[in-house]
Tab-separated table of C-alpha atoms and ligand atoms in Angstrom:
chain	number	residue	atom	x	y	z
A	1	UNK	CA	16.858	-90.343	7.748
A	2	UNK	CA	15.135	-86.935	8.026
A	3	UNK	CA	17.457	-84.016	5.470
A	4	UNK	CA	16.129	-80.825	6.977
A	5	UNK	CA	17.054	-78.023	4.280
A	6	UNK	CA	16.239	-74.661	4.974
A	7	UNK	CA	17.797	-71.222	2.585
A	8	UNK	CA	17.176	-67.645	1.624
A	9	UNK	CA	15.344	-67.792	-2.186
A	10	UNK	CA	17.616	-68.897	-4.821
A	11	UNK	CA	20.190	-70.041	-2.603
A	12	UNK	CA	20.230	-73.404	-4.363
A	13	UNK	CA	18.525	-75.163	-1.841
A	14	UNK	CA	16.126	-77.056	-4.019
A	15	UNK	CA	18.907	-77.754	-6.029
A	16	UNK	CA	20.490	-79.440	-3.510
A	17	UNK	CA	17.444	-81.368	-1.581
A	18	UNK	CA	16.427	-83.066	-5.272
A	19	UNK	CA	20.719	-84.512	-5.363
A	20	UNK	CA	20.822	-85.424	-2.146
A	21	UNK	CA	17.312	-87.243	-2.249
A	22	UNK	CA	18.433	-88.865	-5.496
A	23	UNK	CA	21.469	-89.970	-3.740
A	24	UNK	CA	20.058	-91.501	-0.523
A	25	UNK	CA	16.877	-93.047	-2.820
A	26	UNK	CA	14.636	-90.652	-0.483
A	27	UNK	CA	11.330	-88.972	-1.463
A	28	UNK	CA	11.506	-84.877	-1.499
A	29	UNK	CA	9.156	-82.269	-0.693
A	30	UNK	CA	9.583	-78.608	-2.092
A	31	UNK	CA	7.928	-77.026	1.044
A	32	UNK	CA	7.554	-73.784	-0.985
A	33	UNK	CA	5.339	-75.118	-3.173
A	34	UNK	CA	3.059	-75.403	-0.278
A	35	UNK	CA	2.912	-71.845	0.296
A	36	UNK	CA	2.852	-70.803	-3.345
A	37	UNK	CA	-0.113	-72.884	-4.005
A	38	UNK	CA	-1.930	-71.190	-1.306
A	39	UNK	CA	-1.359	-68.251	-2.941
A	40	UNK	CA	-2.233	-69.240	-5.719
A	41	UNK	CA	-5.644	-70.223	-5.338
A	42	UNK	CA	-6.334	-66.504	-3.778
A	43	UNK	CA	-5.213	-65.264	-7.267
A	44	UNK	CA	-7.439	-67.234	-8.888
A	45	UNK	CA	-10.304	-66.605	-7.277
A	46	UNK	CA	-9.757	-63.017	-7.828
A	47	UNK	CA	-8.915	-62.291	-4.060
A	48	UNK	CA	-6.592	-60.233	-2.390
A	49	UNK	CA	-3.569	-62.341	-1.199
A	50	UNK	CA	-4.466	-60.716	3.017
A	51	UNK	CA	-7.950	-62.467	2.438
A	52	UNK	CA	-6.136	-64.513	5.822
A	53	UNK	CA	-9.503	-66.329	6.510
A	54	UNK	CA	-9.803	-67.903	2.708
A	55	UNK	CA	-5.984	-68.539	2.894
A	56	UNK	CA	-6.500	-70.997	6.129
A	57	UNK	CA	-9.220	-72.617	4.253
A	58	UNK	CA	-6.785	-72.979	0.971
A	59	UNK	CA	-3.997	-74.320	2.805
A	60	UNK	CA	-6.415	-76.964	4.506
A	61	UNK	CA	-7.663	-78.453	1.726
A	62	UNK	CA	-4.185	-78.378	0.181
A	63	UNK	CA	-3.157	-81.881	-1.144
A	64	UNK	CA	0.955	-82.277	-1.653
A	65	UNK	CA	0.598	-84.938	-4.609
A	66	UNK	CA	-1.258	-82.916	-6.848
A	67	UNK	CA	1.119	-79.457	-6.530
A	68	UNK	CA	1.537	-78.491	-10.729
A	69	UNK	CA	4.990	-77.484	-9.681
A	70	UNK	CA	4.865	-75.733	-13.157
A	71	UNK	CA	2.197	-73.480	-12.338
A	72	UNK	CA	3.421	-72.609	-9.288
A	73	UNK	CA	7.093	-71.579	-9.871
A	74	UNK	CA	7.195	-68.340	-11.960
A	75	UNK	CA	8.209	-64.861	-10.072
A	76	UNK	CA	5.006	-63.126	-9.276
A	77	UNK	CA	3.960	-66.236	-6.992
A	78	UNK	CA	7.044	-66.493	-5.225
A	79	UNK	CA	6.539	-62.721	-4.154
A	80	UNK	CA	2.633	-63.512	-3.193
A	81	UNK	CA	3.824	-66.883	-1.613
A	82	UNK	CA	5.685	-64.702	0.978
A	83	UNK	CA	2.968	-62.696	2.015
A	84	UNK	CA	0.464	-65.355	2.787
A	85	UNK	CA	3.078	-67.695	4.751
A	86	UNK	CA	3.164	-64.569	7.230
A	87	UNK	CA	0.105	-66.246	8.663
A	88	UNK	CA	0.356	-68.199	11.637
A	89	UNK	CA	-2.854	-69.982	10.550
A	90	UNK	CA	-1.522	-70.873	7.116
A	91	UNK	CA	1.857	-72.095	8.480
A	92	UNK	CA	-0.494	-74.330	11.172
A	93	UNK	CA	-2.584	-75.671	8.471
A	94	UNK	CA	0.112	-77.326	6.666
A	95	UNK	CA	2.093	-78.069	9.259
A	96	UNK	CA	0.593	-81.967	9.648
A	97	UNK	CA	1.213	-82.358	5.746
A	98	UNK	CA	4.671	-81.366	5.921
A	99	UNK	CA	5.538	-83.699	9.361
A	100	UNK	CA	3.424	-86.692	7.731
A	101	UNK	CA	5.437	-86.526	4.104
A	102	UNK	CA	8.940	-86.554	6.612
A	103	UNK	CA	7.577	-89.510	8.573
A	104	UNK	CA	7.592	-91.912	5.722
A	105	UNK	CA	9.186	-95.326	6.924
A	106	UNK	CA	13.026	-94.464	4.749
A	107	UNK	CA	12.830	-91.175	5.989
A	108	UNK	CA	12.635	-87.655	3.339
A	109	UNK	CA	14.341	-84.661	2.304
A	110	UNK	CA	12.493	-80.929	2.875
A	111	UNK	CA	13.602	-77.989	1.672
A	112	UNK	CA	11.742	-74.720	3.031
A	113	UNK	CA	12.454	-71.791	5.344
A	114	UNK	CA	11.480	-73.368	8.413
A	115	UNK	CA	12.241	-77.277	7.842
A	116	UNK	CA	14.783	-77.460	10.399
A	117	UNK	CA	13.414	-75.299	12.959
A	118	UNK	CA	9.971	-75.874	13.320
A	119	UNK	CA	8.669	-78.892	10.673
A	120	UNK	CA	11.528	-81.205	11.496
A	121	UNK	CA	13.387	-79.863	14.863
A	122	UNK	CA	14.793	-83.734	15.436
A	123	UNK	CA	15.981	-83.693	12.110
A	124	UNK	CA	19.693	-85.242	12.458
A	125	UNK	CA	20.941	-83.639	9.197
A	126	UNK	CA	20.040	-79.275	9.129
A	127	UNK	CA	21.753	-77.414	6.251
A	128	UNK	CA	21.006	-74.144	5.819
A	129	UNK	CA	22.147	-72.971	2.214
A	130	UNK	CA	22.927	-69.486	1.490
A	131	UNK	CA	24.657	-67.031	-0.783
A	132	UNK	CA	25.094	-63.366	-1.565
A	133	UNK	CA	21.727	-61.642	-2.586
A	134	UNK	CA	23.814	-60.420	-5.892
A	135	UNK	CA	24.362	-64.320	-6.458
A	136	UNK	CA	21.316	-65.167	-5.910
A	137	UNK	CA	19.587	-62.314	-7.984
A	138	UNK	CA	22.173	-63.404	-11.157
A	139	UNK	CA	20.957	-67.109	-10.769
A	140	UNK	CA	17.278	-66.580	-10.459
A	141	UNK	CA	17.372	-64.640	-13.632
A	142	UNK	CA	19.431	-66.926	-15.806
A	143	UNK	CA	16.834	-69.562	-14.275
A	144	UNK	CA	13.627	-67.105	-15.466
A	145	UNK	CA	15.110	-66.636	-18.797
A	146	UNK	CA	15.929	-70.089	-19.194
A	147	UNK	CA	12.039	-70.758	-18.889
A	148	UNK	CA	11.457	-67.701	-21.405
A	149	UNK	CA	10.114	-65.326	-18.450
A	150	UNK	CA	11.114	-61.459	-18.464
A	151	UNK	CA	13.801	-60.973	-16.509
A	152	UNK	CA	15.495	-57.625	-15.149
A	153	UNK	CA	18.459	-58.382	-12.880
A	154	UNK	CA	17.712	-55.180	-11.099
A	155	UNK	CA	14.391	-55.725	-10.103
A	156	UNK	CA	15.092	-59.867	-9.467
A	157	UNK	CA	17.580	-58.044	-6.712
A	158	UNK	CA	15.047	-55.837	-5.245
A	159	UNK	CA	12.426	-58.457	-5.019
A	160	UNK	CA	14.660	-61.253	-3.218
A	161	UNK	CA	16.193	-58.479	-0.905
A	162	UNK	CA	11.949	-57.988	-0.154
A	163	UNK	CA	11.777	-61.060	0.662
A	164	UNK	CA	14.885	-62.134	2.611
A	165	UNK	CA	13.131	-59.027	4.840
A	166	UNK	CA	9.414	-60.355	5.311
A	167	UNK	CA	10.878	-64.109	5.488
A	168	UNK	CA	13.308	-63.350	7.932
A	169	UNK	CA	11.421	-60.038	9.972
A	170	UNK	CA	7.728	-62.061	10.166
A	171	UNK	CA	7.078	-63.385	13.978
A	172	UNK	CA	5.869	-66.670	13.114
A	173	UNK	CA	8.705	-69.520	11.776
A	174	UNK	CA	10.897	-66.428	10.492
A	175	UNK	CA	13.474	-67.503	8.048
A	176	UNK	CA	16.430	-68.591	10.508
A	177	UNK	CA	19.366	-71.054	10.729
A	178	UNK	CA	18.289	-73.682	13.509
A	179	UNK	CA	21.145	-74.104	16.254
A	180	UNK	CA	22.247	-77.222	14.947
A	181	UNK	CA	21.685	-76.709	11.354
A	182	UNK	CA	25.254	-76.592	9.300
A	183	UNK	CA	25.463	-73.459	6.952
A	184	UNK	CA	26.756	-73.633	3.350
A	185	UNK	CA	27.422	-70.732	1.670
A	186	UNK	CA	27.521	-71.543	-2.432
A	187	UNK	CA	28.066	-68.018	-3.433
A	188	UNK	CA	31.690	-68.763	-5.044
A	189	UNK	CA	30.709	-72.628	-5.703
A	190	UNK	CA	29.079	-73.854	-8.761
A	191	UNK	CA	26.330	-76.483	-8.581
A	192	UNK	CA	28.928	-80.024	-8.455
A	193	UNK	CA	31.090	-78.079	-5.941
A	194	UNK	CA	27.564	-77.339	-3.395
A	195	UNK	CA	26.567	-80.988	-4.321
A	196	UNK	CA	29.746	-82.198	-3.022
A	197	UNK	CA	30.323	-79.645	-0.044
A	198	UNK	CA	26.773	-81.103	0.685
A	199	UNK	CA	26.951	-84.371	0.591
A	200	UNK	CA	30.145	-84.088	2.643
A	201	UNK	CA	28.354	-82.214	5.725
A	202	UNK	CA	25.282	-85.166	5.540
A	203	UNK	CA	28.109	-87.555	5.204
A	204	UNK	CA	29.909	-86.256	8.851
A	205	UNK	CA	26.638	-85.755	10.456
A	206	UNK	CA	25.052	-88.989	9.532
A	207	UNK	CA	28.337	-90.433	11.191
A	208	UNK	CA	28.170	-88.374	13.996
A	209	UNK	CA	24.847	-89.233	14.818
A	210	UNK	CA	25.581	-93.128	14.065
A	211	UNK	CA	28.221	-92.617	16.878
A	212	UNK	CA	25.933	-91.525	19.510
B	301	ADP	N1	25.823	-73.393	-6.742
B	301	ADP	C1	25.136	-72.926	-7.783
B	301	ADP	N2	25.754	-72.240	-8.765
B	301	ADP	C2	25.067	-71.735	-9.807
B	301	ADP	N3	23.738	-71.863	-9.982
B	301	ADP	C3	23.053	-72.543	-9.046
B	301	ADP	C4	23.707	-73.088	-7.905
B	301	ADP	N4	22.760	-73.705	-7.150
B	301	ADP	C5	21.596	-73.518	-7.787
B	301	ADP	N5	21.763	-72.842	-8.936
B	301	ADP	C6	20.738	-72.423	-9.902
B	301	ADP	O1	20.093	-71.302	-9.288
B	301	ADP	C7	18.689	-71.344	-9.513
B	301	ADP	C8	17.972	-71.366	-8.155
B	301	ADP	O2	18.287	-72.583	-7.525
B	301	ADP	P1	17.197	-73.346	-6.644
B	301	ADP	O3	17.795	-74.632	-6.211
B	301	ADP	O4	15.883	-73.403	-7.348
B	301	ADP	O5	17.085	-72.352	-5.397
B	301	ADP	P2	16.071	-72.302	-4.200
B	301	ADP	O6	15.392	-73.646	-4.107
B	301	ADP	O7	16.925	-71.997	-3.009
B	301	ADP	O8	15.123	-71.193	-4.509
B	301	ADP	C9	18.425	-72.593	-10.354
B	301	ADP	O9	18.353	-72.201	-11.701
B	301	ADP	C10	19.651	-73.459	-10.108
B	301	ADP	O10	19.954	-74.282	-11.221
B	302	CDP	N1	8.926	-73.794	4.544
B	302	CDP	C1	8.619	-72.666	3.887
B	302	CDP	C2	8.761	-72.589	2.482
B	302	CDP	C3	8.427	-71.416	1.842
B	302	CDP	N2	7.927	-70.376	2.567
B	302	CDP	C4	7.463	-69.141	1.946
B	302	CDP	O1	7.173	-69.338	0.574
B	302	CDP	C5	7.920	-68.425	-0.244
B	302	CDP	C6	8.304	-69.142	-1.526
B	302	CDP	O2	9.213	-70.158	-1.161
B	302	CDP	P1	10.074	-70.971	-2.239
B	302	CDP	O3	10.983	-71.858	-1.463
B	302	CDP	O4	9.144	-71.614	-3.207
B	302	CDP	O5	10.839	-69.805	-2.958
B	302	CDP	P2	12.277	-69.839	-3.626
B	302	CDP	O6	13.262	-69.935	-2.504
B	302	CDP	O7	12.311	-71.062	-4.517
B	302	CDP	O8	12.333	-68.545	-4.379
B	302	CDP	C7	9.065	-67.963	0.625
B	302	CDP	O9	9.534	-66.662	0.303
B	302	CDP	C8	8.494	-68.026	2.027
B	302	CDP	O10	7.797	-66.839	2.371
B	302	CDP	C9	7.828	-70.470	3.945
B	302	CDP	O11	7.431	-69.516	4.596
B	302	CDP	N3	8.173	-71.614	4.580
């Protein structure tokens, strides 16, 4: 069984793909990561993250089991993770990856922007997990200062509302609810209450699709 996750940042969707894959025994893949990693290895090299040509050649040597998801999670590289996934030659790149890690024999669970609409279209289970940018602004930084980052509220806001706009606005796998995909908006639910809401929506759309 394929769980296609998609969600705006700090929506809770990797929240949710790590329960549910926990509860159905399925491996997970943080599709972010992906991009971020790309990005990173710009950074590193001291180039500038529209180097689009060294990006392609990042994201196809890229290997998804050796991601240091530490290294890869803080704020600055979520920011620079949006701007080289604007690349139609990045997002081709590690597109194989991505389809090979949700072809494993049990099936996976993929959380991303574009899971359910371009990585995994036959997906029978789409969520796509939202909440108020306010929400998500007040979670990421209680998240940041939880792993001793700075963290202004203010500017968390501003840089998610940035990126809800070039995730959403780019012509290439734009951030986007697939037609099938269920939506779950956690803004007034706490983490148990999504988990549940969740697993209830898998639950009725496994069924459905057992019925067929
Ligand atoms: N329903 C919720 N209520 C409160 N906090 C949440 C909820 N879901 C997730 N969080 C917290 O918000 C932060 C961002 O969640 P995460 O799952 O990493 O989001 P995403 O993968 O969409 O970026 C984490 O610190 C997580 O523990
Ligand atoms: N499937 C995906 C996953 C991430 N991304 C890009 O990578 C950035 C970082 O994604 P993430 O999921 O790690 O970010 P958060 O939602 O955790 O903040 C996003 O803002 C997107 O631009 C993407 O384009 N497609």
């Amino acid at each position: 069984m394929i769980i296609a996750i998609d969600g705006p940042a700090a929506s809770g969707k990797g929240t949710l793909a790590k329960r549910l894959a926990a509860h159905y025994g399925l491996p997970h893949l943080d599709t972010g990561l992906l991009y971020r990693a790309v990005a990173k290895r710009l950074l590193d090299a001291g180039l500038p993250l529209d180097a689009r040509d060294h990006a392609v050649a990042a994201a196809t040597t890229l290997d998804v089991a050796t991601l240091d998801e530490d290294a890869l999670r803080g704020r600055p590289m979520g920011e620079a993770a949006s701007i080289v996934a604007a690349f139609p030659d990045v997002r081709a790149a590690l597109l194989a990856q991505q389809r090979s890690f949700a072809a494993q024999p049990a099936g996976a669970v993929l959380d991303g922007r574009d899971i359910g609409t371009v990585i995994c279209p036959d997906a029978p289970v789409k969520l796509f997990v939202t909440a108020s940018a306010e929400e998500r602004a007040r979670r990421r930084t209680l998240e940041l200062v939880g792993r001793g980052e700075p963290a202004d509220e203010a500017a968390i806001l501003a840089d998610i509302r940035r990126r809800d706009a070039r995730d959403s606005g780019r012509a290439t796998a734009p951030l986007l609810p697939a037609p099938d995909a269920v939506i779950l908006d956690t803004t007034g639910l706490t983490i148990e209450e999504a988990f549940q809401a969740a697993l209830q929506l898998v639950e009725s759309r496994i069924a459905a699709y057992n019925s067929l």
